[in-house]
Coordinates of C-alpha atoms in Angstrom, one line a residue:
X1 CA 85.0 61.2 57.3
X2 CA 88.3 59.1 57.5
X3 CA 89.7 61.2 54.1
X4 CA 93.5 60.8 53.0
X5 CA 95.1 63.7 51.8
X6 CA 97.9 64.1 49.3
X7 CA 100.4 66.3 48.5
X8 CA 97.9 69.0 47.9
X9 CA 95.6 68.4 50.6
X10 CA 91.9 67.5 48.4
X11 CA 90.2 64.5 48.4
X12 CA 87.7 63.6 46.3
X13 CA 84.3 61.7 47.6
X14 CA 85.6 58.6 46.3
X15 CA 89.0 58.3 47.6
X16 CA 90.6 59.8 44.2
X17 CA 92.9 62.9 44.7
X18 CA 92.2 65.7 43.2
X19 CA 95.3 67.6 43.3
X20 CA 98.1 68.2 40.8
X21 CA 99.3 64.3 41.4
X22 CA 95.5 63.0 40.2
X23 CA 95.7 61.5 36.8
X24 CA 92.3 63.9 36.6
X25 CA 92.8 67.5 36.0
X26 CA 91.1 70.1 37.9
X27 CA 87.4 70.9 35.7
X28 CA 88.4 74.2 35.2
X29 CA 92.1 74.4 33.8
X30 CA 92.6 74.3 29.8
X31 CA 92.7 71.6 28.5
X32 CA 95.1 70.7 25.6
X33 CA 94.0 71.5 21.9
X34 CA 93.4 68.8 19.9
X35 CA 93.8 68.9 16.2
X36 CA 91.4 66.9 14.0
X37 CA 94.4 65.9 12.3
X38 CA 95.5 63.8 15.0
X39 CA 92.8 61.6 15.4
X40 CA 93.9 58.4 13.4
X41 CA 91.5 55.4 12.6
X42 CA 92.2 54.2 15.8
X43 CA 90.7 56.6 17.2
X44 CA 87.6 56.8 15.3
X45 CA 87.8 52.8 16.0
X46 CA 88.4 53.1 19.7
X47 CA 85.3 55.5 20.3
X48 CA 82.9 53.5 17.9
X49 CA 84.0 50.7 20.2
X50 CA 83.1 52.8 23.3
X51 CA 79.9 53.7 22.0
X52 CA 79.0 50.0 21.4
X53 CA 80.0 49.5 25.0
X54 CA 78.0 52.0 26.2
X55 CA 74.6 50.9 24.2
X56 CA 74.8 47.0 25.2
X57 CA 75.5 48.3 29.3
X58 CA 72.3 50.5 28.6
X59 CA 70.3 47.5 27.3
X60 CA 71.7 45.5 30.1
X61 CA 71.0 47.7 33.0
X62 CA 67.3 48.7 31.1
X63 CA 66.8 44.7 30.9
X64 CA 67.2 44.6 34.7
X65 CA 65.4 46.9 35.7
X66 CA 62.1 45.6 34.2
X67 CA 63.0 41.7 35.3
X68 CA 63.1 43.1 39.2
X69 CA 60.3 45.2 38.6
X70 CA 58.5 42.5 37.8
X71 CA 57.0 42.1 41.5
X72 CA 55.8 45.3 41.6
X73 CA 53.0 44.1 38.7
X74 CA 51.8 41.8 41.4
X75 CA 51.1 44.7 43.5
X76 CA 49.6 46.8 40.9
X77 CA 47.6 44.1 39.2
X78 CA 45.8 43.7 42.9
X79 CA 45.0 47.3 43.6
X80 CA 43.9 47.3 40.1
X81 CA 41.7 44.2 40.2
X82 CA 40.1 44.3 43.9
X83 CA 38.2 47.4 42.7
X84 CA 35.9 45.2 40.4
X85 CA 36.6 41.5 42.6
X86 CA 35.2 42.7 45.5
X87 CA 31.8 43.6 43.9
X88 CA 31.2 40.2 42.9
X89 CA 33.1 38.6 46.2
X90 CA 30.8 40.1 48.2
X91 CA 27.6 38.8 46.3
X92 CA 29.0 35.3 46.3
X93 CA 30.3 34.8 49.8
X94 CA 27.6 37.5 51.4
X95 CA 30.1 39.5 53.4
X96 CA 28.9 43.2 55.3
X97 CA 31.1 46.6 53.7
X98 CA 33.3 46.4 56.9
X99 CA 34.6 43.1 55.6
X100 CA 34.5 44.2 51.7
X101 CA 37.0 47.4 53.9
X102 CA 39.1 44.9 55.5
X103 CA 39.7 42.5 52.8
X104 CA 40.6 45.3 50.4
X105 CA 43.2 47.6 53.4
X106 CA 44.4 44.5 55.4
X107 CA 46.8 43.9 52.0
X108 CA 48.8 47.1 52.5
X109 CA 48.7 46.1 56.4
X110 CA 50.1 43.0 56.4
X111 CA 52.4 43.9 53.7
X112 CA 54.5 45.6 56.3
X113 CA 55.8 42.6 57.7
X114 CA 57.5 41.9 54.4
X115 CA 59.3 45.1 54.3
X116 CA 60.1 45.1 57.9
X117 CA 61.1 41.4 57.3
X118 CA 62.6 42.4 53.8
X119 CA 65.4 44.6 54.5
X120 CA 66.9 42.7 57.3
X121 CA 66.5 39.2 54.7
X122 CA 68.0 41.0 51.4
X123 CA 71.1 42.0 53.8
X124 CA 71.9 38.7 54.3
X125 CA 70.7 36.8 51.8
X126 CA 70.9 39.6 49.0
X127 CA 68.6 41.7 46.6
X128 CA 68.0 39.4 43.8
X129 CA 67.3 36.3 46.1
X130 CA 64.6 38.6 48.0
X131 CA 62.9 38.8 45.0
X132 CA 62.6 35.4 44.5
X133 CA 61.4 34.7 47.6
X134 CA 58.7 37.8 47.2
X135 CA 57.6 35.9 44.2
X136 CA 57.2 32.7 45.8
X137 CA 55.5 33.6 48.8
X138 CA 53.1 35.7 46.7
X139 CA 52.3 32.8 44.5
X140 CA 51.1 30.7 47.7
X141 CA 49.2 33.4 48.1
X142 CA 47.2 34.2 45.2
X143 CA 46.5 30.3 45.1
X144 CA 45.1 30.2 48.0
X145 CA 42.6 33.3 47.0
X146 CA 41.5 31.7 43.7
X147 CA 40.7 28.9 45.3
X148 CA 39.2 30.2 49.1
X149 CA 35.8 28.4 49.9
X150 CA 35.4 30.8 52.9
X151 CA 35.8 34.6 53.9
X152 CA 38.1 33.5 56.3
X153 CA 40.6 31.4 53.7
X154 CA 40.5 34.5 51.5
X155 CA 41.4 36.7 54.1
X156 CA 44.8 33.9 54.5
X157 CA 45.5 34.3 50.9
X158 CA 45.7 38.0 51.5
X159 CA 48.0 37.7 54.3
X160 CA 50.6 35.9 52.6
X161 CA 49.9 37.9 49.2
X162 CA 50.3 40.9 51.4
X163 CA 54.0 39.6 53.0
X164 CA 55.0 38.8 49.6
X165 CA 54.6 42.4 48.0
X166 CA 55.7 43.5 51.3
X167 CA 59.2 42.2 50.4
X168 CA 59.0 42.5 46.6
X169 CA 57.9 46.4 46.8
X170 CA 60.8 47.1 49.1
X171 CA 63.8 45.6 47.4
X172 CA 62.9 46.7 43.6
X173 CA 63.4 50.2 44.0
X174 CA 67.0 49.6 46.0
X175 CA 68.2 47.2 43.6
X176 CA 67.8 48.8 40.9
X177 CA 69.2 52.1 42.5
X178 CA 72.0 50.1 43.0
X179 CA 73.0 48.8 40.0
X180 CA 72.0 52.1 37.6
X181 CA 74.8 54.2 36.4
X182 CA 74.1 57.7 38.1
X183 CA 72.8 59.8 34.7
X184 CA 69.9 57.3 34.7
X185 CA 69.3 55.8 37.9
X186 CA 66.6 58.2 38.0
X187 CA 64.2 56.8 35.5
X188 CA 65.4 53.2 36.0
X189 CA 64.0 54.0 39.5
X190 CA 60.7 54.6 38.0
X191 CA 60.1 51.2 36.6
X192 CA 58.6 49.8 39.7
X193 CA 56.0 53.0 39.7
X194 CA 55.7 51.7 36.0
X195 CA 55.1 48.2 36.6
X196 CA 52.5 48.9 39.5
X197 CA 50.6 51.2 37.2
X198 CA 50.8 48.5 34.1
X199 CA 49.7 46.2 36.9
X200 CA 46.8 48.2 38.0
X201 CA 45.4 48.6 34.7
X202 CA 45.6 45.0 33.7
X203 CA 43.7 44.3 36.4
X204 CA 40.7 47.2 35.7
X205 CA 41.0 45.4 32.1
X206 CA 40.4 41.7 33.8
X207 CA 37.6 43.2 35.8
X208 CA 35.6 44.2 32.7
X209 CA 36.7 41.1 30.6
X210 CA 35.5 38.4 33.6
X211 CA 32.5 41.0 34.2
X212 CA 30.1 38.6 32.7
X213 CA 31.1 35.4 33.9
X214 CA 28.8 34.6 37.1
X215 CA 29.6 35.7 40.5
X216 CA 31.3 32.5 42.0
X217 CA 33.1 31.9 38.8
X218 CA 34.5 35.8 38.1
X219 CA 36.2 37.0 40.6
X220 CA 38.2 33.6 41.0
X221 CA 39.3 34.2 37.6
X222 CA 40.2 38.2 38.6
X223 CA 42.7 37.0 41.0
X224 CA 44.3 34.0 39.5
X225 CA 45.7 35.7 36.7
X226 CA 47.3 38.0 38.7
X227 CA 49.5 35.2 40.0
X228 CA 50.8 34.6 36.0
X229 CA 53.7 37.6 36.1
X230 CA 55.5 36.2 39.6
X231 CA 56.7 33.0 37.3
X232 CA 58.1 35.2 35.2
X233 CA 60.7 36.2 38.3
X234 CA 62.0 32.6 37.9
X235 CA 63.3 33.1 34.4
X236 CA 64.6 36.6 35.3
X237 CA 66.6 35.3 38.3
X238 CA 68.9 33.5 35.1
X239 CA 69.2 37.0 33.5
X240 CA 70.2 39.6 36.7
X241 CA 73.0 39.5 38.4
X242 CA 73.5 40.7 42.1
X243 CA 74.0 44.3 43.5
X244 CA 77.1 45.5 43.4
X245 CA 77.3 47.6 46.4
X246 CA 75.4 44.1 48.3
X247 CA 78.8 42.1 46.9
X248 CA 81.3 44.9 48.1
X249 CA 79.7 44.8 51.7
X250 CA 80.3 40.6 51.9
X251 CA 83.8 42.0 50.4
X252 CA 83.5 40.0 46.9
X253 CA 85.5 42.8 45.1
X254 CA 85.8 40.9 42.0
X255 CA 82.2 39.6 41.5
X256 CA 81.1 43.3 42.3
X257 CA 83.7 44.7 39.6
X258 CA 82.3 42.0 36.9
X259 CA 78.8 44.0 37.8
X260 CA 80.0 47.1 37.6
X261 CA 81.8 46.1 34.1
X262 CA 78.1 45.4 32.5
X263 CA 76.5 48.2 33.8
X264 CA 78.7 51.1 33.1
X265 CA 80.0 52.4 29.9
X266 CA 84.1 52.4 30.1
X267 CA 86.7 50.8 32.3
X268 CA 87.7 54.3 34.1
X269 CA 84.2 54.8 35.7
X270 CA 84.1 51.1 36.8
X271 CA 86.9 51.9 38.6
X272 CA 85.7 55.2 40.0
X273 CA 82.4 53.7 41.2
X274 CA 84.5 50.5 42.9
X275 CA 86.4 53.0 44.6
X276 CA 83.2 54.7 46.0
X277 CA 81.4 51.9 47.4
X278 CA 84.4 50.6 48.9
X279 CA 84.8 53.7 50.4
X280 CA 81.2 54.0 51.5
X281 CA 81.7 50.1 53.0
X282 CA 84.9 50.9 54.3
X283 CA 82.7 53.6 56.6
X284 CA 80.2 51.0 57.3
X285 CA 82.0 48.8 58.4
X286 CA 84.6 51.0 60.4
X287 CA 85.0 50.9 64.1
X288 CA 82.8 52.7 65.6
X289 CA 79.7 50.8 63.8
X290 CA 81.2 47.3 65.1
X291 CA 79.0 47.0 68.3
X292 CA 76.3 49.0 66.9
X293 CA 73.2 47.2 65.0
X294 CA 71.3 48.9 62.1
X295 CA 68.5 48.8 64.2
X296 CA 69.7 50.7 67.0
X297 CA 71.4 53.0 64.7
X298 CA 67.5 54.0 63.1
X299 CA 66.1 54.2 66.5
X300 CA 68.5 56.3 68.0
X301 CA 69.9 58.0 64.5
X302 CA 72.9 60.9 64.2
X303 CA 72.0 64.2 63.0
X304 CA 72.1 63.3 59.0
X305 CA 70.6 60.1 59.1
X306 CA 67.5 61.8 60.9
X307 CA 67.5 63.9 58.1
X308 CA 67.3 61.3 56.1
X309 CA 64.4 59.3 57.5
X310 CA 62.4 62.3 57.9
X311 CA 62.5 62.9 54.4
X312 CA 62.2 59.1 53.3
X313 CA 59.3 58.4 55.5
X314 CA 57.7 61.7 55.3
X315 CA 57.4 61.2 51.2
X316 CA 56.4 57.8 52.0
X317 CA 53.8 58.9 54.0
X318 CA 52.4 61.9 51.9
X319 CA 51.8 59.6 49.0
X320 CA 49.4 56.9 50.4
X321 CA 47.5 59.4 52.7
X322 CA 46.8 61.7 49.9
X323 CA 44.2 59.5 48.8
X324 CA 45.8 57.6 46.1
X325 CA 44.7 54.0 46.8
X326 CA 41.0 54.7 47.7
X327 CA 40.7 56.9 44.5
X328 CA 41.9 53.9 42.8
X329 CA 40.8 51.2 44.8
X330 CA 37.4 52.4 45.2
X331 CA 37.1 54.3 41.8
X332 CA 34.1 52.3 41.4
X333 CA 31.8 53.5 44.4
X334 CA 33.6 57.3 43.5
X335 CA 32.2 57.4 39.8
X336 CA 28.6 55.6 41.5
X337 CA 28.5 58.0 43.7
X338 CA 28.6 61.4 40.6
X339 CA 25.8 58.8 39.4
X340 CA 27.1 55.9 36.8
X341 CA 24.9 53.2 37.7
X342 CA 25.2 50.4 35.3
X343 CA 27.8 47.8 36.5
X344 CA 29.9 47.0 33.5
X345 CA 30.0 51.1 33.1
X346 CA 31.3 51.2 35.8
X347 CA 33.9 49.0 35.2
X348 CA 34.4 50.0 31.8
X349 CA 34.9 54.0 33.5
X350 CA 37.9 52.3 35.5
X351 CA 39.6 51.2 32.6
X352 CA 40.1 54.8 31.4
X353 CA 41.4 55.9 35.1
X354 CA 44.2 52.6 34.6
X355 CA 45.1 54.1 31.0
X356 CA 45.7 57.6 32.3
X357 CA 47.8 55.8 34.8
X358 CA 50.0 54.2 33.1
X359 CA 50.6 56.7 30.4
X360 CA 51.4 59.4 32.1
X361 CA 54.3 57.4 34.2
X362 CA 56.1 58.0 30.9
X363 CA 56.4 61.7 31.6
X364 CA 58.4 60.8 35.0
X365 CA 60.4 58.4 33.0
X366 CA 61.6 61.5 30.4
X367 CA 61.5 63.9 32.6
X368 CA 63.0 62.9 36.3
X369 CA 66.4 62.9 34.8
X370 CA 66.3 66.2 33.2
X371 CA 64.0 68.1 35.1
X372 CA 64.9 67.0 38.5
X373 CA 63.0 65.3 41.3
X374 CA 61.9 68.2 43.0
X375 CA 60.5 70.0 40.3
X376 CA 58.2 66.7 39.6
X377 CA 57.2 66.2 42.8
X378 CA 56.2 70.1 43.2
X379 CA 54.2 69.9 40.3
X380 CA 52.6 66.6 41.0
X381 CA 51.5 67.9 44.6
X382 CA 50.2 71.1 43.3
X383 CA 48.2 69.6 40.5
X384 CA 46.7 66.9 42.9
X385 CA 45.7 69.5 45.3
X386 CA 43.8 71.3 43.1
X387 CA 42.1 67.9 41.1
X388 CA 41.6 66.7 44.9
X389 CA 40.1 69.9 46.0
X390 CA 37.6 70.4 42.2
X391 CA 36.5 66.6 42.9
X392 CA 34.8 67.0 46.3
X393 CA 33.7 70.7 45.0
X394 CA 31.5 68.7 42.1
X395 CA 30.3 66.3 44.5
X396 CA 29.4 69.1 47.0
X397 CA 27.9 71.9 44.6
X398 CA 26.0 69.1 41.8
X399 CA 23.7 66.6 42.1
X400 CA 24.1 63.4 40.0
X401 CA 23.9 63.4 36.4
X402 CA 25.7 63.1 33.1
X403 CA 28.0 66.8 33.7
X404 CA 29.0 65.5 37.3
X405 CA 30.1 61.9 35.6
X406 CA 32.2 63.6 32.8
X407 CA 33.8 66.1 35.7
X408 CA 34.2 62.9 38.1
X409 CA 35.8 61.1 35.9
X410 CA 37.9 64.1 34.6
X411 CA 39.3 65.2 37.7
X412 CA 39.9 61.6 39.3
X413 CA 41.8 61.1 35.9
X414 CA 44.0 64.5 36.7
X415 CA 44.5 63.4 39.9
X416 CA 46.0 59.9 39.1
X417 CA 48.0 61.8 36.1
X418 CA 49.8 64.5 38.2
X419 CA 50.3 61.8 41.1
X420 CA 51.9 59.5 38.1
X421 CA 54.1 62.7 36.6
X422 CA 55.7 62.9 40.2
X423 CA 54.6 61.6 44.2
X424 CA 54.4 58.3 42.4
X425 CA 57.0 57.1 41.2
X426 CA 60.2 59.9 42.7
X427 CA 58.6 59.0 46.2
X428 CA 60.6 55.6 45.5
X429 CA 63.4 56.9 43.8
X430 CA 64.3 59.6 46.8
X431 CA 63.7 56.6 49.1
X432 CA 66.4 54.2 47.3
X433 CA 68.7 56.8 47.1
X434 CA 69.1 59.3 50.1
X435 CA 70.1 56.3 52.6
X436 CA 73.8 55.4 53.1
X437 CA 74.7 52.0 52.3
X438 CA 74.9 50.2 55.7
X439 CA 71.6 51.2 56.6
X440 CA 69.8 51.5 53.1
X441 CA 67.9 48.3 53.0
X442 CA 66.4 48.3 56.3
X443 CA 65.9 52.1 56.2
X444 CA 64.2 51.5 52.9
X445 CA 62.6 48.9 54.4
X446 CA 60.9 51.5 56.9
X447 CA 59.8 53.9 53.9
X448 CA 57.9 50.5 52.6
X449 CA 56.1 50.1 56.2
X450 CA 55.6 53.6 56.2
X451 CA 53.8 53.5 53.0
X452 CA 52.0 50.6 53.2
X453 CA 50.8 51.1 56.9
X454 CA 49.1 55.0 55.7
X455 CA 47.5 52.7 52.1
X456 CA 46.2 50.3 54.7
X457 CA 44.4 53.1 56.4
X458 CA 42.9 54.5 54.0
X459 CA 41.8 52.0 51.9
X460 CA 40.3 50.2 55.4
X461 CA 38.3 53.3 56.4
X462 CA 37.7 55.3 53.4
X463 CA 33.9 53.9 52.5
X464 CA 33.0 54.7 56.5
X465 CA 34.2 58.1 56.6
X466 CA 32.9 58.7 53.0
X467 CA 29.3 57.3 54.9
X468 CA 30.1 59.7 57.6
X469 CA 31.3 62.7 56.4
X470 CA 30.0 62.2 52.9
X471 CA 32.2 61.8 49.3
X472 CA 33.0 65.5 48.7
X473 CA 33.8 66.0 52.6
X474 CA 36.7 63.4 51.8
X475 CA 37.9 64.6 48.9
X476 CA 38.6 68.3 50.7
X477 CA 40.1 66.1 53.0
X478 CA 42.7 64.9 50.9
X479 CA 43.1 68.5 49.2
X480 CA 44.2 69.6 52.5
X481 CA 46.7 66.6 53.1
X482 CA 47.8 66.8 49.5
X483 CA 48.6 71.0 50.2
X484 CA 50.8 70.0 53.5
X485 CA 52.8 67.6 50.9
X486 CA 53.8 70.8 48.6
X487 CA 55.0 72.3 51.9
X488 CA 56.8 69.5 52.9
X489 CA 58.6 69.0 49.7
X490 CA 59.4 72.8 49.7
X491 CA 61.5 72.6 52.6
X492 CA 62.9 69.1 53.6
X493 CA 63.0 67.1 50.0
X494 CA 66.5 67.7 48.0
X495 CA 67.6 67.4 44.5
X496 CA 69.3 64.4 44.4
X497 CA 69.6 64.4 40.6
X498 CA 73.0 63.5 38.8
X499 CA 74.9 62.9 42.2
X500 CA 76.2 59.0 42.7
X501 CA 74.7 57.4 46.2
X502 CA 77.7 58.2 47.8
X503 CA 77.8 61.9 46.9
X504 CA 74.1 61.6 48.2
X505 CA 75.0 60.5 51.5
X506 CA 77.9 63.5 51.6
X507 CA 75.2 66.0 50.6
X508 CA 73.3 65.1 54.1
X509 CA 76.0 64.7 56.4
X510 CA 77.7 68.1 54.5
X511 CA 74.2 70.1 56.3
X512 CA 75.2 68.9 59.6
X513 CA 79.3 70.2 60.1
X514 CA 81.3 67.3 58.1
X515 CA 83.2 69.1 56.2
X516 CA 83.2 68.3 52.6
X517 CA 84.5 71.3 50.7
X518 CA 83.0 73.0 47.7
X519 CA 85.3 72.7 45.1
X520 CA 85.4 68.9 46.0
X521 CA 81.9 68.4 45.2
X522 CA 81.8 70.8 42.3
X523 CA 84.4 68.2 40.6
X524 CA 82.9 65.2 40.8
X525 CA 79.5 66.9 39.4
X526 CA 81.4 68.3 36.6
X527 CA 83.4 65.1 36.1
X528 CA 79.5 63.1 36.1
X529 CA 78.0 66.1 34.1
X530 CA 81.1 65.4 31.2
X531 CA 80.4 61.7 31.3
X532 CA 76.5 62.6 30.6
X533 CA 77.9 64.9 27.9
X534 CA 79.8 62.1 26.0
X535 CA 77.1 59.6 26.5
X536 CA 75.0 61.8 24.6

């Protein structure tokens, strides 16, 4: 990998020696005593002052995160509040159930073209502008939905809705990857799973408050709201700054330092980090990349980034065409179908699917940096697979009646709560971190097409096969999907938990001969493990 020796032969990932010359000492040789005696008032002064430091870069990097998650609501908020619109769209503008199927799937397809379009844009014009732009071409958007006279204008409001989450669901995840110090970049990653399932719920919530309104009026309402959290992005864009790792690739060192000096607690680990990404840059941008576009490079990838794309598009894949999105989207016709009749019941049961939600995001959030990703997504797919599997067994064994509501609504609940705890939100998180940084936006960029393309499909032909091979039938259809997911995560998803992006990328191209030695890795995860140590 292009590393420089010294005197001792070790290198660490980052460029630093590691050998007796390094101003850090090996993890495992003593350490000097030191007396409480020695430590004067300048000390005590000196390590108050560090602790400051280290809470104000943690409200910083926290304060970031939720402004550039902020387009993920959008998202949310119109999976959320198409499950209630659509019943009233398709009273006022008298459209079939193929077009209710095409006006809610053709989102997630056309949202493609924004990622596609998305990683290519934030590599040249960078992360945080992206996200304005997601923001703006959304806006257009949902204006031109509140306001369609016609099937046919609603159906262009959706298309330029659809390339505006396109970009704005692609570049959250990686920008906030990139600027998160490593002991939390997992559960700063989560906060676009977390703003998507605030969004969803706010829009069940709009559904039943605009419930009574009538038909031409309400679902107007439904989706013009939804274009109220994109002007926050304008305010945020004042507030973020732009990813490091972006700046060190257009070789603006400094700017990228002055980053990397809000967003991490002491001077040392700025410096450590800098080192890194130049490093990783310095490999990006080497010779033997010159001729070679990104694009190329994906089509035609080396042993570890293959590895890599399996993983990040396989996950991407697994979570949409497990069934999420038409258990949400169509949560309605799934709890008509156990037998709740009344309309505003209906919408009213929907609610209480968006609560459970949201809630239990917060479990990923405590958890994904403690426990792990793995061990999230394991026990997400597990518990899905068996809510999945119980759902289409109620629908298949009962008829309709108040027991098969209460288990409908119990077991579409425990599915959204076990996908929240893990396929959810660490789906993203592996996504924006496994890919090295030359190719990470556009190979993110692919996850997001992934994604969306398998939520377009479902959500487009979910009602006809339910028609066809009845409610339960599907359901034991997306058990079975849901059990090849625990499979896949068994053998081909690794724990990426406490390791920097660049030790990441090591950890891949380490399984296929580069030779990265043990004791080299072991350092810098002890050296990150002590810095989680003193932080807490």
């Amino acid at each position: 990998m292009g590393f420089q020796e010294n005197g001792n032969g070790e290198m660490g990932l980052s460029g630093i020696p590691l050998g007796a010359k390094n101003k850090y000492k090996r993890m495992n040789n003593e350490l000097p005593d030191t007396d409480d005696n020695d430590v004067d008032d300048n000390d005590v002064i000196t390590q108050q002052q560090r602790r400051e430091r280290r809470d104000s870069t943690r409200k910083y990097v926290i304060a970031c995160a939720i402004f550039a998650s902020l387009n993920n609501v959008l998202l949310g908020y119109d999976v959320g509040v198409m499950s209630g619109a659509v019943i009233f769209i398709k009273e006022d503008l008298n459209i079939t159930e193929v077009q209710v199927e095409i006006l809610v799937g053709i989102l997630s397809i056309i949202s493609l073209l924004g990622s596609l379009g998305g990683g290519r844009t934030s590599d040249i014009i960078g992360r945080k502008w992206t996200m304005a732009l997601a923001a703006v071409v959304f806006q257009s958007g949902g204006l031109t939905m509140t306001l369609a006279p016609s099937y046919t204008v609603l159906m262009i409001g959706r298309f330029l809705a659809g390339i505006g989450i396109g970009f704005g669901v692609m570049i959250s995840p990686i920008y906030i990857a990139e600027i998160s110090p490593n002991v939390d970049r997992g559960s700063l990653t989560t906060f676009p799973e977390i703003f998507i399932n605030v969004g969803i719920l706010l829009g069940y919530v709009s559904n039943y408050a605009f419930s009574g309104l009538p038909a031409h009026i309400s679902w107007r309402i439904m989706l013009a709201v939804g274009v109220l959290p994109s002007l926050f992005i304008g305010f945020a864009l004042f507030v973020i700054p732009e990813s490091p790792r972006w700046l060190v690739m257009q070789n603006r060192i400094d700017e990228a330092r002055l980053v990397l000096a809000k967003t991490n607690g002491n001077d040392k680990e700025v410096e450590e980090r800098l080192a890194e990404i130049q490093h990783a840059a310095g490999i990006a941008n080497s010779d033997k990349y010159e001729d070679k576009p990104v694009w190329q490079e994906l089509l035609f990838p080396p042993p570890a980034l293959r590895r890599m794309l399996i993983t990040g598009l396989g996950i991407q894949c697994f979570q949409q065409i497990s069934g999420i999105d038409a258990t949400v989207y169509y949560s309605p016709e799934i709890l008509e179908a156990a037998g709740v009749k009344d309309k505003s019941k209906l919408l009213g049961d929907t609610v209480a699917v968006g609560i459970t939600k949201t809630v239990f995001i917060l479990v990923a959030i405590i958890l994904i940096d403690k426990l792990g990703r793995r061990p999230l997504l394991l026990i997400s797919t597990i518990g899905m697979t068996v809510c999945l599997f119980s759902m289409g067994a109620t629908l298949a064994l009962f008829g309709q009646g108040p027991f098969v509501i209460a288990l409908a609504i119990l077991f579409v609940c425990g599915n959204v709560a076990f996908f929240s705890v893990g396929l959810g939100p660490v789906c993203w998180v592996i996504t924006s971190e496994i890919f090295p940084l030359r190719v990470r936006a556009q190979a993110s960029a692919l996850g997001a097409v992934a994604n969306r393309v398998c939520s377009g499909l479902v959500a487009m032909s979910f009602l006809s096969v339910a028609r066809t091979i009845t409610f339960a039938g599907t359901f034991f259809v997306f058990s079975a999907i849901s059990a090849l997911a625990i499979v896949f995560v068994y053998m081909l998803v690794p724990e990426t938990k406490g390791k920097s992006l660049e030790q990441i990328e090591m950890m891949f191209q380490n399984e296929h001969g580069i030779q990265v030695s043990e004791t080299e890795l072991g350092d810098v995860e002890q050296l990150v493990q002590n810095k989680t140590d003193s932080m807490n």
